[in-house]
mmCIF file of C-alpha atoms in Angstrom:
data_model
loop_
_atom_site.group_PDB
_atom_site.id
_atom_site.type_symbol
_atom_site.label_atom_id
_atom_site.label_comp_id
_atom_site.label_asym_id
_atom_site.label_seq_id
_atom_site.Cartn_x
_atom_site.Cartn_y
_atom_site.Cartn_z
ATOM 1 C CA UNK A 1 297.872 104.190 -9.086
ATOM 2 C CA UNK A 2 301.207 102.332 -9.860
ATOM 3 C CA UNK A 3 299.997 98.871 -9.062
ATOM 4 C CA UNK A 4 301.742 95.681 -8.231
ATOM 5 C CA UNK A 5 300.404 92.181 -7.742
ATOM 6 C CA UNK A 6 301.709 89.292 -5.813
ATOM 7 C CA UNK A 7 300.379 85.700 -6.853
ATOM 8 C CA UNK A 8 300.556 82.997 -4.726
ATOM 9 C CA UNK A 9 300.745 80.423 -7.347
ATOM 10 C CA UNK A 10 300.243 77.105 -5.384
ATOM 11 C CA UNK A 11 297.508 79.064 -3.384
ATOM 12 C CA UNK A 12 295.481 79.848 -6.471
ATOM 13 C CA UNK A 13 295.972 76.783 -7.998
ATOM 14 C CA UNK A 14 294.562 74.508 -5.061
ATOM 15 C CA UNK A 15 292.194 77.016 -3.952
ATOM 16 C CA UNK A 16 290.538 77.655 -7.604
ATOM 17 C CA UNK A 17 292.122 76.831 -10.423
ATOM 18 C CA UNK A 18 293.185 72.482 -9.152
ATOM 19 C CA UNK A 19 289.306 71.546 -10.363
ATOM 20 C CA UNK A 20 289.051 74.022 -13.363
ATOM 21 C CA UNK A 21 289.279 74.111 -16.644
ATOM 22 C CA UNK A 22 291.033 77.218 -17.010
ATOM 23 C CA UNK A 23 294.404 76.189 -15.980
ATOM 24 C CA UNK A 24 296.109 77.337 -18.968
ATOM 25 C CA UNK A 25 295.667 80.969 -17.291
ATOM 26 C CA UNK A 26 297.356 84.199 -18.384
ATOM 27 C CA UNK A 27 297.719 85.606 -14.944
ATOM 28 C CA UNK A 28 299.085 88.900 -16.380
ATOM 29 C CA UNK A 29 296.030 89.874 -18.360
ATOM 30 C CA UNK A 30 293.975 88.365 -15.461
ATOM 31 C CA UNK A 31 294.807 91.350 -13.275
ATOM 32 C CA UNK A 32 295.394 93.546 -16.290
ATOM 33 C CA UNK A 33 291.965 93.440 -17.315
ATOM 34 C CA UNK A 34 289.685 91.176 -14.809
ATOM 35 C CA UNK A 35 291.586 91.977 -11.641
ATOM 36 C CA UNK A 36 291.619 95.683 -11.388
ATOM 37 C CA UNK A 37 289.889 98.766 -12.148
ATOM 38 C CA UNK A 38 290.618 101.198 -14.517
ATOM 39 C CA UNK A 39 292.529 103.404 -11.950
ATOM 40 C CA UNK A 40 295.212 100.969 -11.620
ATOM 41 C CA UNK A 41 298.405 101.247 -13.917
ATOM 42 C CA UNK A 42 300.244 97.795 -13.921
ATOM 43 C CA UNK A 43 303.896 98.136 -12.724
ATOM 44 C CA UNK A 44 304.488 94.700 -12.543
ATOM 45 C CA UNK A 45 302.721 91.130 -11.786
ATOM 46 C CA UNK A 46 304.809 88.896 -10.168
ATOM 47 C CA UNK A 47 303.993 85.102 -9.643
ATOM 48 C CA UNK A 48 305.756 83.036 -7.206
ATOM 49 C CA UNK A 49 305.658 79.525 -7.126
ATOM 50 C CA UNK A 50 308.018 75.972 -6.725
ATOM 51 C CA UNK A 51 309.109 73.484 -9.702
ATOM 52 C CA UNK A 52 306.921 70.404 -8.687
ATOM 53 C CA UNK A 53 307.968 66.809 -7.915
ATOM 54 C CA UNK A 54 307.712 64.148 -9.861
ATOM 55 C CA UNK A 55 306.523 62.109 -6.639
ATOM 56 C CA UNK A 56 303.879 64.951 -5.706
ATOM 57 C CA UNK A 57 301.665 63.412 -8.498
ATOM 58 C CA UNK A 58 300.020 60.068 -9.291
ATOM 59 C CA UNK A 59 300.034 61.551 -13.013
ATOM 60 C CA UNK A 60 303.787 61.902 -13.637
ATOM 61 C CA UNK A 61 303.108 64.622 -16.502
ATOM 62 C CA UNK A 62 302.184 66.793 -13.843
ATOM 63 C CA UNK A 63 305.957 68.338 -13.376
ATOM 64 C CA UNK A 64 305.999 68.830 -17.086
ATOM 65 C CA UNK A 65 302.929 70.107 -18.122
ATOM 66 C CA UNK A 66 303.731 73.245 -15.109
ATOM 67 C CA UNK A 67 307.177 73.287 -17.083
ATOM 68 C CA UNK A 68 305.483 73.858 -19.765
ATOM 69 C CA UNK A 69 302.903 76.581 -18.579
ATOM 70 C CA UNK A 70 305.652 78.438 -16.573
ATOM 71 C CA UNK A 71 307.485 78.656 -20.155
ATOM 72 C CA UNK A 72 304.444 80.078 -22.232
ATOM 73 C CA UNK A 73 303.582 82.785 -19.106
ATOM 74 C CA UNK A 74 307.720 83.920 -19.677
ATOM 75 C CA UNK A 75 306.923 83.331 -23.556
ATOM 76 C CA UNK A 76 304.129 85.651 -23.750
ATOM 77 C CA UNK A 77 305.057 88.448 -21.155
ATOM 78 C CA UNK A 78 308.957 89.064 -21.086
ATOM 79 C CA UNK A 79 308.042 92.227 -19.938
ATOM 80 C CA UNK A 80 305.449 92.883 -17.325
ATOM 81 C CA UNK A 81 305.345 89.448 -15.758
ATOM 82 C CA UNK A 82 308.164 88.270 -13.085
ATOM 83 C CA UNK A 83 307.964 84.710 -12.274
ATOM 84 C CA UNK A 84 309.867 83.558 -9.052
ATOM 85 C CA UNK A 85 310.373 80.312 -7.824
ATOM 86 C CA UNK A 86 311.130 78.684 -4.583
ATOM 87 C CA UNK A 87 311.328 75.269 -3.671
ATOM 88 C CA UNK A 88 309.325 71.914 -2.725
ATOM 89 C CA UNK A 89 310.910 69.912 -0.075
ATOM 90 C CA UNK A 90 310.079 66.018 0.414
ATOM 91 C CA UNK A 91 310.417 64.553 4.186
ATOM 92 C CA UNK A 92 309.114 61.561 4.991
ATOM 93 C CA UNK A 93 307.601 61.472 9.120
ATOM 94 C CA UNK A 94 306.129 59.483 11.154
ATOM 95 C CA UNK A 95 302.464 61.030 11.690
ATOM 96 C CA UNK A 96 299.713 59.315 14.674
ATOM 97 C CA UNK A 97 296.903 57.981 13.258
ATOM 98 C CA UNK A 98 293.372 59.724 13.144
ATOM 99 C CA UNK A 99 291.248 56.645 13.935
ATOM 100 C CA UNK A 100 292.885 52.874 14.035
ATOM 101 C CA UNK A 101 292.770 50.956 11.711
ATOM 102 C CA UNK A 102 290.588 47.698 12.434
ATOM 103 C CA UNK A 103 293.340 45.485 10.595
ATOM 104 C CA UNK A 104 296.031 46.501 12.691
ATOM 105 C CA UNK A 105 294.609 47.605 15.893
ATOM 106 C CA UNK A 106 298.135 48.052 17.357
ATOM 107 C CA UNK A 107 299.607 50.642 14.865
ATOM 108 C CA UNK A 108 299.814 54.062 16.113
ATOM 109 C CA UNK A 109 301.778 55.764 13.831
ATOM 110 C CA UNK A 110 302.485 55.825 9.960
ATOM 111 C CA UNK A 111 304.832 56.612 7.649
ATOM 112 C CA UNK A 112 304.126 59.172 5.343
ATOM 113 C CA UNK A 113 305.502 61.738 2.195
ATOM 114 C CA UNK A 114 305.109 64.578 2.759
ATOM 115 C CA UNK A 115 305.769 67.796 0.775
ATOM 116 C CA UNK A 116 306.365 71.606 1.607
ATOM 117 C CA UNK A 117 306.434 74.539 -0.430
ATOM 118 C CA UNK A 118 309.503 76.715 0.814
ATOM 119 C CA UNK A 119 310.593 80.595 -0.045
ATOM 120 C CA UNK A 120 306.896 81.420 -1.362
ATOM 121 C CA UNK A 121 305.236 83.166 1.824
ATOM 122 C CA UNK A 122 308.719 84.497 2.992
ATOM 123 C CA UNK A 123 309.716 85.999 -0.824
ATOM 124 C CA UNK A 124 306.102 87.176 -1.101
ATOM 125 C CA UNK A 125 306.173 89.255 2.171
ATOM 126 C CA UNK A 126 309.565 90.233 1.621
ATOM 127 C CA UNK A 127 308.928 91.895 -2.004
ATOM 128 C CA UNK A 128 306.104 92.983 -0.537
ATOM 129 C CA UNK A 129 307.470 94.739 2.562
ATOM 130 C CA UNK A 130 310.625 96.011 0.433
ATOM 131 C CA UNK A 131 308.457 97.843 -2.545
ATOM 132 C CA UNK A 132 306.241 99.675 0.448
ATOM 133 C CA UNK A 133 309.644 101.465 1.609
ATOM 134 C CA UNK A 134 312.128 101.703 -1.598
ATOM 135 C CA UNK A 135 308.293 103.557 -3.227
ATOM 136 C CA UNK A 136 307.914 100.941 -5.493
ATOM 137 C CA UNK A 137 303.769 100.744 -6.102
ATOM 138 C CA UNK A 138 300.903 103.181 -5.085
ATOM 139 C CA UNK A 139 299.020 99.713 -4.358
ATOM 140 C CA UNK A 140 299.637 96.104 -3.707
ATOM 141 C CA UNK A 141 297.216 93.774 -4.894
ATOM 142 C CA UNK A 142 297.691 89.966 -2.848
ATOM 143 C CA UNK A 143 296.113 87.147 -4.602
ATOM 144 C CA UNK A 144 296.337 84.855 -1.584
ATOM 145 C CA UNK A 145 294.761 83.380 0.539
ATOM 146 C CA UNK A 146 297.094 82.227 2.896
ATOM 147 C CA UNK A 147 296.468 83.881 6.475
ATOM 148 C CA UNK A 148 300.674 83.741 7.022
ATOM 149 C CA UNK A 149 301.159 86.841 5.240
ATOM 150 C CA UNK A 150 298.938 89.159 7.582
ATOM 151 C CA UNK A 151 302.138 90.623 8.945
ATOM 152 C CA UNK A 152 303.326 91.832 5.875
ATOM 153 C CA UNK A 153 299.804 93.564 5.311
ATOM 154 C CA UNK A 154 300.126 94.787 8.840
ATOM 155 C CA UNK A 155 303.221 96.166 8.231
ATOM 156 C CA UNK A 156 302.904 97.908 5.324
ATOM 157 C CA UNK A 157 299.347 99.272 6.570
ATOM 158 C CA UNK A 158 301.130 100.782 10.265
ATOM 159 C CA UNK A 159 304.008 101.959 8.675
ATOM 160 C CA UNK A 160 302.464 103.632 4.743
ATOM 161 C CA UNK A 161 299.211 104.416 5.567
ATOM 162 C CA UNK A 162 298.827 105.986 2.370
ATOM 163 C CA UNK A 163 299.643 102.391 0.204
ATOM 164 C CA UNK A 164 296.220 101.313 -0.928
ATOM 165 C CA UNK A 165 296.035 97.433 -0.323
ATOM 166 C CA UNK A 166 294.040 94.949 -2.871
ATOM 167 C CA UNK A 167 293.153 91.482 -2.072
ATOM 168 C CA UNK A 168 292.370 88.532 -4.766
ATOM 169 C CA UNK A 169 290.781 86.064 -3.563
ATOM 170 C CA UNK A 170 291.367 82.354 -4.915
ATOM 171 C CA UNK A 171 288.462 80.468 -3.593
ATOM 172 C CA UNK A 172 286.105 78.741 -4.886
ATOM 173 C CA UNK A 173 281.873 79.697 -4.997
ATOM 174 C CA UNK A 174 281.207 83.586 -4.141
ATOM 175 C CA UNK A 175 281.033 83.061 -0.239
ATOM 176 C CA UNK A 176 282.674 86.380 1.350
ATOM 177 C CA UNK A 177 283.189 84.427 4.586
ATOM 178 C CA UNK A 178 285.612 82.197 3.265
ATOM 179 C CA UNK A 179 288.265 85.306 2.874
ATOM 180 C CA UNK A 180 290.797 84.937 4.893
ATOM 181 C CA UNK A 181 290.154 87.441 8.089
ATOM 182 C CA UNK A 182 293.580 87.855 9.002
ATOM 183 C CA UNK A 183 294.535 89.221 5.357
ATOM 184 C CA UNK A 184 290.919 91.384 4.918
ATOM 185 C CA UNK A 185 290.997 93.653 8.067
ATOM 186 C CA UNK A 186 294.266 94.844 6.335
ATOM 187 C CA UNK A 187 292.721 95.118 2.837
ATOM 188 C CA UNK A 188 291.247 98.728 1.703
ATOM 189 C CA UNK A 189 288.961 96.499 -0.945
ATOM 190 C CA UNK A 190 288.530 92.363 -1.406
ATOM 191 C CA UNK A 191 287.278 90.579 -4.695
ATOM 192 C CA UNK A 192 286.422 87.153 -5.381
ATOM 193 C CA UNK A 193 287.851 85.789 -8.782
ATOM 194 C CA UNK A 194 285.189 84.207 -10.675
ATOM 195 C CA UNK A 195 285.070 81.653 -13.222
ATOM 196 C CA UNK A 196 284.534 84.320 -15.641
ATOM 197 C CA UNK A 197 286.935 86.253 -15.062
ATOM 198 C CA UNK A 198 289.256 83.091 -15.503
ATOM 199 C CA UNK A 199 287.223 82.496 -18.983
ATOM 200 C CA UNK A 200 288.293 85.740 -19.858
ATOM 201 C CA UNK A 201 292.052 85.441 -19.632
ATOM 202 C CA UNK A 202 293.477 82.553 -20.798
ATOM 203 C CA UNK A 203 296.466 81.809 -23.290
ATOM 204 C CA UNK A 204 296.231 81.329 -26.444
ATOM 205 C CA UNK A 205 295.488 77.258 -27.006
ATOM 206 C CA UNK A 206 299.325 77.719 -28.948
ATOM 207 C CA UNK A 207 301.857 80.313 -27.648
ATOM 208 C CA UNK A 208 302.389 82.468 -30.859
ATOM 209 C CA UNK A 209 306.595 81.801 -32.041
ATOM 210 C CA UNK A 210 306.699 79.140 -30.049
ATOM 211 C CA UNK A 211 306.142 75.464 -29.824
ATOM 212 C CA UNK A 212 304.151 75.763 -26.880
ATOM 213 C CA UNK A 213 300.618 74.640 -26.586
ATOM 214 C CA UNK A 214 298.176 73.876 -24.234
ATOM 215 C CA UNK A 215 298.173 70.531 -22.611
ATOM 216 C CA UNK A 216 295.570 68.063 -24.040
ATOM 217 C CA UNK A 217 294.934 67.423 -20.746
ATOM 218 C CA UNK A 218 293.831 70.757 -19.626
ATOM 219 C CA UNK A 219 291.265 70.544 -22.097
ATOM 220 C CA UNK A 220 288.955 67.801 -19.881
#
């Protein structure tokens, strides 16, 4: 089956990868060869995600180390691997507080940052939506876990019945009832990703021709 998958960056990095060790992950060869079964014949992968903010992080290397891994996924797979980005916006509202705050018994509201990933869901469901009707991909393989995208799955399910639909699931521990619902009642299989599976396809510690290498940090 001509297969395509869709990777939700930010959504597998804070649902499995944030706490990890295996951040330096090739995402290509994940699905290639940990993902998928052997029926599946790897059109494309395509991994969206959002240049991060220096102000996102208390660790301002943050920005550049993704730099940095962004450049050795393009680095190793010029072919095979699309990477598309969209775009973190900073606002900074006034949000009620949860519970006062003994100190200052009269403040009801703070002033926060805040930050939102923008494009991501929207790009996702579009591509998504697009390669169902231009005959793109036999099957579409989500690695999400973001319940927004249902109606793309929905869509593509009423309207290509025939489109075999994969979901990837970035969570952490092996509990089935943490899948997303809204995406799974859509899905014609599910898997959990598993730390060996993430063992199993990493980048090499230096990007060969390159001057790329793994963070130092990554290594902890």
């Amino acid at each position: 089956m001509r297969t395509i998958a869709y990777i939700d960056g930010y959504n597998l990095y804070y649902g499995l990868l944030r706490k990890s060790k295996f951040k330096w992950l090739d995402v290509y060869n994940l699905f290639l060869n940990q993902a998928l079964n052997e029926s599946s014949e790897i059109v494309e992968v395509r991994y969206y995600t959002a240049p991060m903010l220096g102000k996102m992080s208390d660790d301002l290397e943050s920005p550049i180390r993704q730099r940095r891994y962004l450049q050795a996924l393009r680095k190793m797979h010029p072919h095979g691997l699309k990477l598309i980005e969209g775009r973190i916006v900073a606002s900074t509202p006034f949000q009620r507080l949860f519970r006062p705050i003994p100190e200052v018994p009269h403040l009801k509201k703070v002033q926060v940052l805040d930050f939102n990933e923008k494009k991501t869901d929207v790009n996702i469901a579009a591509d998504m939506i697009n390669g169902a009707w231009t005959r793109t991909y036999d099957q579409a393989v989500l690695c999400s876990n973001d319940s927004d995208l249902e109606g793309a799955l929905r869509s593509i399910k009423e309207h290509h019945p025939h489109i075999r639909i994969g979901l990837v699931a970035p969570i952490s521990g092996d509990d089935p009832r943490k899948i997303s619902n809204d995406l799974a009642q859509f899905s014609d299989w599910k898997k959990i990703l598993s730390p060996v599976h993430l063992s199993k396809a990493q980048l090499p510690d230096r990007i060969p021709r390159s001057h790329l290498s793994k963070p130092a940090a990554w290594n902890i």
